[in-house]
mmCIF file of C-alpha atoms and ligand atoms in Angstrom:
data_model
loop_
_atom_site.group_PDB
_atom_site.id
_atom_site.type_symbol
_atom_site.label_atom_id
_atom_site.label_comp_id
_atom_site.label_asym_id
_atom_site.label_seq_id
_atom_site.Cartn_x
_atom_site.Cartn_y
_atom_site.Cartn_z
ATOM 1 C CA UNK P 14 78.112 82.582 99.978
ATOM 2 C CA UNK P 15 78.550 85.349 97.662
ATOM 3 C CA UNK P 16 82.180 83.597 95.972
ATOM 4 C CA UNK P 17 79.065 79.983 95.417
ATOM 5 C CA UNK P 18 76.987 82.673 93.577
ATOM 6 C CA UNK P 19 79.567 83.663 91.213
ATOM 7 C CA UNK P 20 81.056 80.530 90.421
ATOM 8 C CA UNK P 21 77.806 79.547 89.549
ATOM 9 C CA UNK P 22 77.038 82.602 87.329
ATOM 10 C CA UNK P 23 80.061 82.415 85.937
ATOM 11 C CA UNK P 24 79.688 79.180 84.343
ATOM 12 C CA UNK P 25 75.700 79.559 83.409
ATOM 13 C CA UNK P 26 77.325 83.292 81.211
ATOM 14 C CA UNK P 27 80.474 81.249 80.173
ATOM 15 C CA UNK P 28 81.878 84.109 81.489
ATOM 16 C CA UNK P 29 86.097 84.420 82.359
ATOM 17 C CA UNK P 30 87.369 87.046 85.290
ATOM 18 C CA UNK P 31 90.305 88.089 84.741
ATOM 19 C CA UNK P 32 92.034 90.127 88.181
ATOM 20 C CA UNK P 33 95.068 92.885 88.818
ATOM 21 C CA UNK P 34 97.425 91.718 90.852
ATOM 22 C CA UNK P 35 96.996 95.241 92.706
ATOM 23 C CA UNK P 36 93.063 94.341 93.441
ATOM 24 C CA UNK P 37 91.633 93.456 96.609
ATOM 25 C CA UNK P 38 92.664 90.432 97.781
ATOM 26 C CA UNK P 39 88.781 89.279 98.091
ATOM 27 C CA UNK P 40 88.656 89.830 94.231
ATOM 28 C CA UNK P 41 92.153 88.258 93.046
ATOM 29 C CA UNK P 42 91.039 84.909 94.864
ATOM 30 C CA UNK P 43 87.769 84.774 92.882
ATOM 31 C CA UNK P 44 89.434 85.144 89.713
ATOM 32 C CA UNK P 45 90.332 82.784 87.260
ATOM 33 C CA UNK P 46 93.396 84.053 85.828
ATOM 34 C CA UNK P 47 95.650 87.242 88.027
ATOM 35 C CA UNK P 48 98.441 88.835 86.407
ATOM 36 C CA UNK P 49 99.686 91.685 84.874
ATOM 37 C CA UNK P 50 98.809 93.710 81.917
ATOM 38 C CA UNK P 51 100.780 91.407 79.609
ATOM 39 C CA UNK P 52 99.909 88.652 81.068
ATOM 40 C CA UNK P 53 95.719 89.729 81.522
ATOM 41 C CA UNK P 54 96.217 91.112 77.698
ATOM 42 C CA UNK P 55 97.706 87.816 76.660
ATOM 43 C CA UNK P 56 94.514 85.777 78.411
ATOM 44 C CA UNK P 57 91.779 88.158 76.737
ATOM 45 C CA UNK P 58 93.539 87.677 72.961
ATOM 46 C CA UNK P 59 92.620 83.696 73.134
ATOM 47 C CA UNK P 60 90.371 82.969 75.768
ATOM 48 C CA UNK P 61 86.913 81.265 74.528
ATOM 49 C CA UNK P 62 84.897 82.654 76.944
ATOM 50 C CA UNK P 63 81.660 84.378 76.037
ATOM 51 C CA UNK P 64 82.384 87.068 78.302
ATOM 52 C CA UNK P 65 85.259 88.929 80.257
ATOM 53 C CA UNK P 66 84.688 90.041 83.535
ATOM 54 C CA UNK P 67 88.038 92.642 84.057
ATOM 55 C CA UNK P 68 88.746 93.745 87.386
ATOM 56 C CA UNK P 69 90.720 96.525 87.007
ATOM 57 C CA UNK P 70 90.962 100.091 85.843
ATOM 58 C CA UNK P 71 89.097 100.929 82.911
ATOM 59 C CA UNK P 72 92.287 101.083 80.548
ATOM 60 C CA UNK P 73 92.870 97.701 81.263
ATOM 61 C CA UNK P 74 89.317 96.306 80.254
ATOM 62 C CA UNK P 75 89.167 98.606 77.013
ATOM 63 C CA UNK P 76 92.919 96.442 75.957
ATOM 64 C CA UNK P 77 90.923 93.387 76.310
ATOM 65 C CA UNK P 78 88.094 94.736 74.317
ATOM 66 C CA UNK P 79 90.406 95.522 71.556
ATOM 67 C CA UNK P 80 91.726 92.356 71.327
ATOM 68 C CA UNK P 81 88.948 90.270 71.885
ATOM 69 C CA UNK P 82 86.091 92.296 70.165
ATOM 70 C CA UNK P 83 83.814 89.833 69.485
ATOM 71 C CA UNK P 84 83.727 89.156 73.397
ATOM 72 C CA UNK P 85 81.174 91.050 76.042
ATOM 73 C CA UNK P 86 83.705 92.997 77.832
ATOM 74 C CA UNK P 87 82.156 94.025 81.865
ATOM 75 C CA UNK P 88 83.916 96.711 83.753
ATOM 76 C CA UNK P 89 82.658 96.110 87.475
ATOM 77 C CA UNK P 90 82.669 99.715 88.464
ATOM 78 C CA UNK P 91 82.457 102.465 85.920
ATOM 79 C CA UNK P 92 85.000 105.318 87.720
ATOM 80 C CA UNK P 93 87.730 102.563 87.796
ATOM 81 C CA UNK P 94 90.182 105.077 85.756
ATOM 82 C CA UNK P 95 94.232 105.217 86.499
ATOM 83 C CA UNK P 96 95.043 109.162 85.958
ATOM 84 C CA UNK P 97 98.088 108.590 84.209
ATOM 85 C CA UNK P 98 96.157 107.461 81.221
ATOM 86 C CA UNK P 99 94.217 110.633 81.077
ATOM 87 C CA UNK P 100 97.411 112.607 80.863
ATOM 88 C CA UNK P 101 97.674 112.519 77.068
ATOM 89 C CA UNK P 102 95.127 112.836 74.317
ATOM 90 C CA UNK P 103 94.889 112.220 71.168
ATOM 91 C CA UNK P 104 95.020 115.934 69.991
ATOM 92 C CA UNK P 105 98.343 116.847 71.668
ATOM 93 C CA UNK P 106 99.647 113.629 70.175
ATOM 94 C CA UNK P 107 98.781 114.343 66.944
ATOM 95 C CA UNK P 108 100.466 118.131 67.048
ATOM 96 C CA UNK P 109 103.466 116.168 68.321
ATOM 97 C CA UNK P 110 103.733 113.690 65.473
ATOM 98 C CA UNK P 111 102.848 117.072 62.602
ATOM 99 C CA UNK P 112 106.131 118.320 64.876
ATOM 100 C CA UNK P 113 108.174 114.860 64.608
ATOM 101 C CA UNK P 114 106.833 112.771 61.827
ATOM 102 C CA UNK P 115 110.495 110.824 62.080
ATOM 103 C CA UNK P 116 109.853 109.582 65.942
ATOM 104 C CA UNK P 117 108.527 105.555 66.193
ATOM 105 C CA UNK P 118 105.921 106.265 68.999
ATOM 106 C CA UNK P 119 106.288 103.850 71.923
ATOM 107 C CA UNK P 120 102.907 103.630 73.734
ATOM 108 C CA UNK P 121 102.517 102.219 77.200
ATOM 109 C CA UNK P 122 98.918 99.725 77.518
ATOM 110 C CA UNK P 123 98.099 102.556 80.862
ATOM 111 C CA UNK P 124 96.763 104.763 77.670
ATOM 112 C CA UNK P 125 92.981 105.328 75.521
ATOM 113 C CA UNK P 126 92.506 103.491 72.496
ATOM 114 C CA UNK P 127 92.490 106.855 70.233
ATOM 115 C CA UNK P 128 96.234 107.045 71.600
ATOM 116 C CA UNK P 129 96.911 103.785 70.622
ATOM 117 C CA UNK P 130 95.823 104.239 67.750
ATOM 118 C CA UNK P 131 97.782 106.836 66.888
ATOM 119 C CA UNK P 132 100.865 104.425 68.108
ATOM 120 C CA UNK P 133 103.604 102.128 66.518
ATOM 121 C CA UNK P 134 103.019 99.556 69.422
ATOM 122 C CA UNK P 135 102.274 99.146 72.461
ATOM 123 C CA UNK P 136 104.345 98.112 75.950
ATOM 124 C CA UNK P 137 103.896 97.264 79.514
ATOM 125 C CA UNK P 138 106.162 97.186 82.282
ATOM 126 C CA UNK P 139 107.116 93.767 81.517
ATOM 127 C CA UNK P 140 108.214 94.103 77.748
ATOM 128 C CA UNK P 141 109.038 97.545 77.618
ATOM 129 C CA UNK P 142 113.098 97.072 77.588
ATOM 130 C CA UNK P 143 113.100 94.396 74.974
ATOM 131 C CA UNK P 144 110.928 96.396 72.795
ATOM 132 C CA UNK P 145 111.987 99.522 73.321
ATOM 133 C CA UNK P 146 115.714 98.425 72.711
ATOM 134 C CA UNK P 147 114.559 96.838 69.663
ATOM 135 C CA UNK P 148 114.114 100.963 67.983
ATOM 136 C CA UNK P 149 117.627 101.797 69.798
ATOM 137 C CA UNK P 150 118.813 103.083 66.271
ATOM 138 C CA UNK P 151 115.752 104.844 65.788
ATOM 139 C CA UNK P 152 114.468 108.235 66.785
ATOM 140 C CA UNK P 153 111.419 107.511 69.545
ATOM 141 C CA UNK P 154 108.517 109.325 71.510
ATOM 142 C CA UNK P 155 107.523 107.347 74.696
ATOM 143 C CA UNK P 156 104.059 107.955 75.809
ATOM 144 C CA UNK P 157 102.872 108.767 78.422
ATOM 145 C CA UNK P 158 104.979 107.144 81.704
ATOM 146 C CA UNK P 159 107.949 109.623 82.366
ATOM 147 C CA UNK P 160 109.277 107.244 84.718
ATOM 148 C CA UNK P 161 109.627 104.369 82.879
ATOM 149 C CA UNK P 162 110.857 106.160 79.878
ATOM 150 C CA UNK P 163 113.201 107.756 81.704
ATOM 151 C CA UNK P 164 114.729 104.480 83.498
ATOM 152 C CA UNK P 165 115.075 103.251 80.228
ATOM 153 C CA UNK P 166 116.698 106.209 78.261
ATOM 154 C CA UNK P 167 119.154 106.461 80.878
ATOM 155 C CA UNK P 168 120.327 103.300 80.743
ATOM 156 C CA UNK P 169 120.842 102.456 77.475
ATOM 157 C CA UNK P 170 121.129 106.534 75.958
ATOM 158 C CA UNK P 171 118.357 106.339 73.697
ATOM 159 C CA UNK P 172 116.957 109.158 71.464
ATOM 160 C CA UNK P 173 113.565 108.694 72.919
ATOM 161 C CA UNK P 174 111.415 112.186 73.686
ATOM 162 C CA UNK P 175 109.650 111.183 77.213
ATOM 163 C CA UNK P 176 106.011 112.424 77.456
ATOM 164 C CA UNK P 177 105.946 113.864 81.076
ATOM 165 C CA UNK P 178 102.905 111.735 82.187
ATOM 166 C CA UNK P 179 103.377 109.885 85.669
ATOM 167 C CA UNK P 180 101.268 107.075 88.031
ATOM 168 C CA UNK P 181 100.541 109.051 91.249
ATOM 169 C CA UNK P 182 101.201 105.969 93.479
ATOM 170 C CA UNK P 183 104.963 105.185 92.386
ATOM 171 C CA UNK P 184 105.582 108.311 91.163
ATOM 172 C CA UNK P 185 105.011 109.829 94.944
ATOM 173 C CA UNK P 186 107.791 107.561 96.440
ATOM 174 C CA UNK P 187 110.725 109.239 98.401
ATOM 175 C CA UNK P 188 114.671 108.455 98.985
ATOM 176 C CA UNK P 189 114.071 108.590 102.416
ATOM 177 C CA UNK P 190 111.727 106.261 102.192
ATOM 178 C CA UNK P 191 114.277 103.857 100.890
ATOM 179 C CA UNK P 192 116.706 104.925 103.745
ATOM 180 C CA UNK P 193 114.595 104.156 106.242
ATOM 181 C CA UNK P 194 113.415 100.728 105.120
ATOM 182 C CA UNK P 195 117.012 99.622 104.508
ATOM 183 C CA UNK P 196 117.597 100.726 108.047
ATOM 184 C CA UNK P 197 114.867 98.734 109.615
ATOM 185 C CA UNK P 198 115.322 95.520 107.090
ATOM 186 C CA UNK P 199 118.738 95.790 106.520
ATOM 187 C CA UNK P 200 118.973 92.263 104.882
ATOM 188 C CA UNK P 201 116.243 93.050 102.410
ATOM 189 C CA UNK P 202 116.319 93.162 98.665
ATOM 190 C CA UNK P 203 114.564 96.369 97.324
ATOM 191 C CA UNK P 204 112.215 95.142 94.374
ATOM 192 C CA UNK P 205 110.878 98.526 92.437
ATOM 193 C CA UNK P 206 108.780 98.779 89.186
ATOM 194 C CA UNK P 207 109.894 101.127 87.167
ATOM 195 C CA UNK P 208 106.998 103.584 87.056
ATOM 196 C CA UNK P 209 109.280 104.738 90.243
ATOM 197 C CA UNK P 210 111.262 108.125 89.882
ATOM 198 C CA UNK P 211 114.920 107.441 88.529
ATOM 199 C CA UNK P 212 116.970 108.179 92.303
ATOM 200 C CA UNK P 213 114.745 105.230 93.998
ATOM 201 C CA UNK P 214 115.481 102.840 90.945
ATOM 202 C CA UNK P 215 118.971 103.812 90.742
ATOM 203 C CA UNK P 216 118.883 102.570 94.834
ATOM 204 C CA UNK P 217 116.984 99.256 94.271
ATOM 205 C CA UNK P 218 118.293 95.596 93.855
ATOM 206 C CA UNK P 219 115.891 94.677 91.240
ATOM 207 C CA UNK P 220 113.864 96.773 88.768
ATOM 208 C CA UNK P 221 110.829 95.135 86.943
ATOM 209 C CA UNK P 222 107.223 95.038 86.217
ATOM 210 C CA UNK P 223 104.741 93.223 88.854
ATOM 211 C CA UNK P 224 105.195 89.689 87.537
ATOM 212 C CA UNK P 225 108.920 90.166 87.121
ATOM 213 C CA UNK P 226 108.756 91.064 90.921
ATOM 214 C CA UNK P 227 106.947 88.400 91.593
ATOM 215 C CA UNK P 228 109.381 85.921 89.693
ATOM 216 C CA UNK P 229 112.521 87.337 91.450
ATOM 217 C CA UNK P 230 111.494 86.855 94.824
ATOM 218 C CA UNK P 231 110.462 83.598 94.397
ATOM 219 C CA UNK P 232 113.131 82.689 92.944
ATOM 220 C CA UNK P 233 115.749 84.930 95.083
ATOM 221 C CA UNK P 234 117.493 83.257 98.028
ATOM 222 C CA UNK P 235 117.017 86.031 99.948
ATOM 223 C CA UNK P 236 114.698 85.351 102.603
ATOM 224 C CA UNK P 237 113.309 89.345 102.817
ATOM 225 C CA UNK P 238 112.282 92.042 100.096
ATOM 226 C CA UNK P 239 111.164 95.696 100.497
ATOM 227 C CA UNK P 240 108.685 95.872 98.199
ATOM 228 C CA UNK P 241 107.870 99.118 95.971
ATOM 229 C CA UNK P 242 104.914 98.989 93.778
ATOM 230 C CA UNK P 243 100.789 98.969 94.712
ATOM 231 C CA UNK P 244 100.218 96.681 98.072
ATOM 232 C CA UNK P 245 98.111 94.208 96.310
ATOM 233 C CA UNK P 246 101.067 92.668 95.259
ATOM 234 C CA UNK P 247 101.547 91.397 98.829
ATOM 235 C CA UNK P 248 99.190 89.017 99.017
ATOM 236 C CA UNK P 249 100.290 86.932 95.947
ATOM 237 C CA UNK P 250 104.059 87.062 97.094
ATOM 238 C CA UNK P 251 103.293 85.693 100.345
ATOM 239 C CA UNK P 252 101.086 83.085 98.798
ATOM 240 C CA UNK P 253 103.734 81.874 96.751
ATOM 241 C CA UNK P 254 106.273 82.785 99.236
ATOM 242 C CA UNK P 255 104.956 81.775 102.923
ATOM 243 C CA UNK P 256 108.668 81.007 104.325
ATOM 244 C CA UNK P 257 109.399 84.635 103.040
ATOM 245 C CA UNK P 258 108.939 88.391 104.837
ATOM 246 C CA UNK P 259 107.971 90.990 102.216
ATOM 247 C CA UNK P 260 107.474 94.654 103.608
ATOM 248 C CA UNK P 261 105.653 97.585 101.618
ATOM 249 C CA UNK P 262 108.236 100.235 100.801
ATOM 250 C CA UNK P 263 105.699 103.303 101.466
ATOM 251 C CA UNK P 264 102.070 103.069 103.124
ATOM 252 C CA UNK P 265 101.393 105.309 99.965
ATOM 253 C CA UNK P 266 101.468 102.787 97.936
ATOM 254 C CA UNK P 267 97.384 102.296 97.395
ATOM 255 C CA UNK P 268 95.988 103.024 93.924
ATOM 256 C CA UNK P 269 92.532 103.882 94.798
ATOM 257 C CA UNK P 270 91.178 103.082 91.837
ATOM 258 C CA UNK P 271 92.448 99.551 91.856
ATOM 259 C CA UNK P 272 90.895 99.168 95.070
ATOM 260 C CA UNK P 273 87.362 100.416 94.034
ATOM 261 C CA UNK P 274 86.118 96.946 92.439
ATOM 262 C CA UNK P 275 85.019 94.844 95.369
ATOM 263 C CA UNK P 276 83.499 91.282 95.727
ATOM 264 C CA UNK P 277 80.095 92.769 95.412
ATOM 265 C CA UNK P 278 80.843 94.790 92.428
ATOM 266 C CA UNK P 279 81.615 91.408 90.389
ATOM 267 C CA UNK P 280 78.604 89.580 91.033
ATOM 268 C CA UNK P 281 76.799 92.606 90.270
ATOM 269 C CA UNK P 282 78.636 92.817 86.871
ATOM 270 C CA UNK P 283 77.510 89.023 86.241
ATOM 271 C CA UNK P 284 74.108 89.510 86.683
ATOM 272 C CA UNK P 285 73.580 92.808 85.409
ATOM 273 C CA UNK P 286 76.169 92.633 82.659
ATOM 274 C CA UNK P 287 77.058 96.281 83.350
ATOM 275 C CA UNK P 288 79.136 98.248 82.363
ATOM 276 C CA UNK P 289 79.736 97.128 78.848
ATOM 277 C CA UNK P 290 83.217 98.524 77.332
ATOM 278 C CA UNK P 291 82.755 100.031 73.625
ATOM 279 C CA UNK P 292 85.365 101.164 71.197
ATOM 280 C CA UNK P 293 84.425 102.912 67.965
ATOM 281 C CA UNK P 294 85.242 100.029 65.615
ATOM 282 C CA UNK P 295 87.344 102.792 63.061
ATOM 283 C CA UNK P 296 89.538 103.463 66.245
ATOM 284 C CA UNK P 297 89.620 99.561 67.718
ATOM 285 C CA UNK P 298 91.350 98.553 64.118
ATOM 286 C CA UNK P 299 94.401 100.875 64.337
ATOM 287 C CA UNK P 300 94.404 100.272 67.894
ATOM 288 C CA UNK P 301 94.828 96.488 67.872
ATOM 289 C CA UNK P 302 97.282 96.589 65.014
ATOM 290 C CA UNK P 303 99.964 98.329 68.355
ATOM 291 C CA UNK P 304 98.793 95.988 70.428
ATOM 292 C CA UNK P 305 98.910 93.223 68.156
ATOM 293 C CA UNK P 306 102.799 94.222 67.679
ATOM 294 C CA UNK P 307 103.314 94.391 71.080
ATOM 295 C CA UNK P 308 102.248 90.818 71.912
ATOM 296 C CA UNK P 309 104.626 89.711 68.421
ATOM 297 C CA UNK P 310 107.412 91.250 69.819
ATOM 298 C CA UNK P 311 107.067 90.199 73.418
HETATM 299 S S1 SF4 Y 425 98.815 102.051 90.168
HETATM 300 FE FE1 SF4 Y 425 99.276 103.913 88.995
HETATM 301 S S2 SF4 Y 425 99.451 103.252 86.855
HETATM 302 FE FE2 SF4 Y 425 98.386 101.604 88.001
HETATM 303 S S3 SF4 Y 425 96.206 102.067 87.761
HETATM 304 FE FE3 SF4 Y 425 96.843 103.033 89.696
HETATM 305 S S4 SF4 Y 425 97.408 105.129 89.064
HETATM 306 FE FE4 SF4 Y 425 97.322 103.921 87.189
#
């Protein structure tokens, strides 16, 4: 069996594989540790593995690079990319900070390590408020999730600039969407991550990151939950949850490039040891230093 013939790789490479929770569910069972990109970053900062296998998009595996960069980092398949990342660049950051040296800039991890590096610290979903709120005195530039950004300047009236960047997945999802669920499931909590447009979050019973999802609904009473971030996060809230019904808010909500790694692709990237992440070691320094205060402040 193909799951024997990575176990057994695995060990031989003292390798680690680390999973999205929004990856097939073929590839999260195969993984030692799934999470999110706190928790995956946390794992690849003081894991003594050889090598880290990262099953995700390539943003994701170049964070664990950074903070581990003594380890072989693997990338199963090279055009794993989530767009949102590619909608800043270093140059346009740099002629906004000439523009606003006074802003602390606020990067989220779905970003390049030249941004980073340009970047006080770093976020993700799940520490975002706490570090964000931290600065609330301060003047801030939030790059490059408008969504999340947004969420958060509204409700606690922040002097944050919002770089207009976006996930195409939650960013897609509708109102009616959310009228139509509640109709069908009217007993259900709606659970939203907050890369969502402002209206839906303003609508939902809980607002959080994957893992904060996760938490709430299995610790919630509630016995059903309309559920709106990437489907992959079905199968480990009804593996925790099998006395629960959890329902997908939109059948948009696919990232395909989360869903290009498959079984196959992580033997592959045992065995072959392809594709290796690189940073340019001038840009990893400046780089870990934001995520390094990220996982300080978290
Ligand atoms: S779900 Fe959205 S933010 Fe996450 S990798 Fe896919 S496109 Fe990027």
């Amino acid at each position: 069996m193909i799951q024997d013939e990575i176990l057994k790789l695995k060990k031989e490479k003292n390798a680690i594989i680390l999973a999205h929770y929004y990856q097939d569910k073929e590839v999260q069972d195969i993984a030692d540790f799934v999470g999110d990109s706190l928790e995956l970053s946390r794992i690849a900062s003081t894991t003594n593995h050889k090598m880290i296998i990262f099953c995700g998009v390539n943003f994701m595996a170049e964070t664990a690079k950074i903070l581990s960069p003594e380890k072989k980092v693997i990338l199963p398949v090279k055009e794993a990319i989530c767009p949102m990342a590619m909608m800043i660049d270093k140059e346009k950051l740099l002629a906004y900070k000439k523009l606003n040296p006074d802003r602390v800039v606020i990067c989220y991890v779905n970003s390049y390590a030249d941004v980073k590096a340009l970047s006080d610290v770093c976020v993700t979903s799940s520490n975002a408020e706490k570090i964000i709120t931290t600065y609330k005195d301060q003047k801030m530039l939030y790059i490059p999730d408008k969504n999340l950004g947004t969420y958060l300047k509204d409700k606690y009236h922040l002097d944050i600039d919002i770089w207009p960047g976006f996930c195409c997945i939650h960013n897609n999802l509708k109102t009616d969407e959310v009228d139509t669920m509640r109709k069908a499931h009217p007993k259900a909590l709606l659970l939203i991550h907050p890369e969502s447009p402002l209206a839906l979050l303003k609508m939902a019973d809980y607002v959080g990151s994957t893992k904060g999802i996760i938490d709430f609904a299995s610790k919630s009473e509630a016995k059903e939950f309309i559920i709106g971030t990437e489907e992959g996060i079905l199968h480990p809230l009804r593996k925790r949850n099998p006395d629960k019904t959890f329902y997908l808010l939109s059948e948009g909500l696919r990232c395909y490039d989360m869903k290009l790694t498959k079984i196959e692709d992580v033997l592959r990237a045992l065995k072959e040891e392809t594709f290796e992440i690189t940073v340019d070691p001038n840009i990893l320094v400046d780089a870990k230093k934001a995520l390094d205060k990220m996982l300080e402040m978290s």
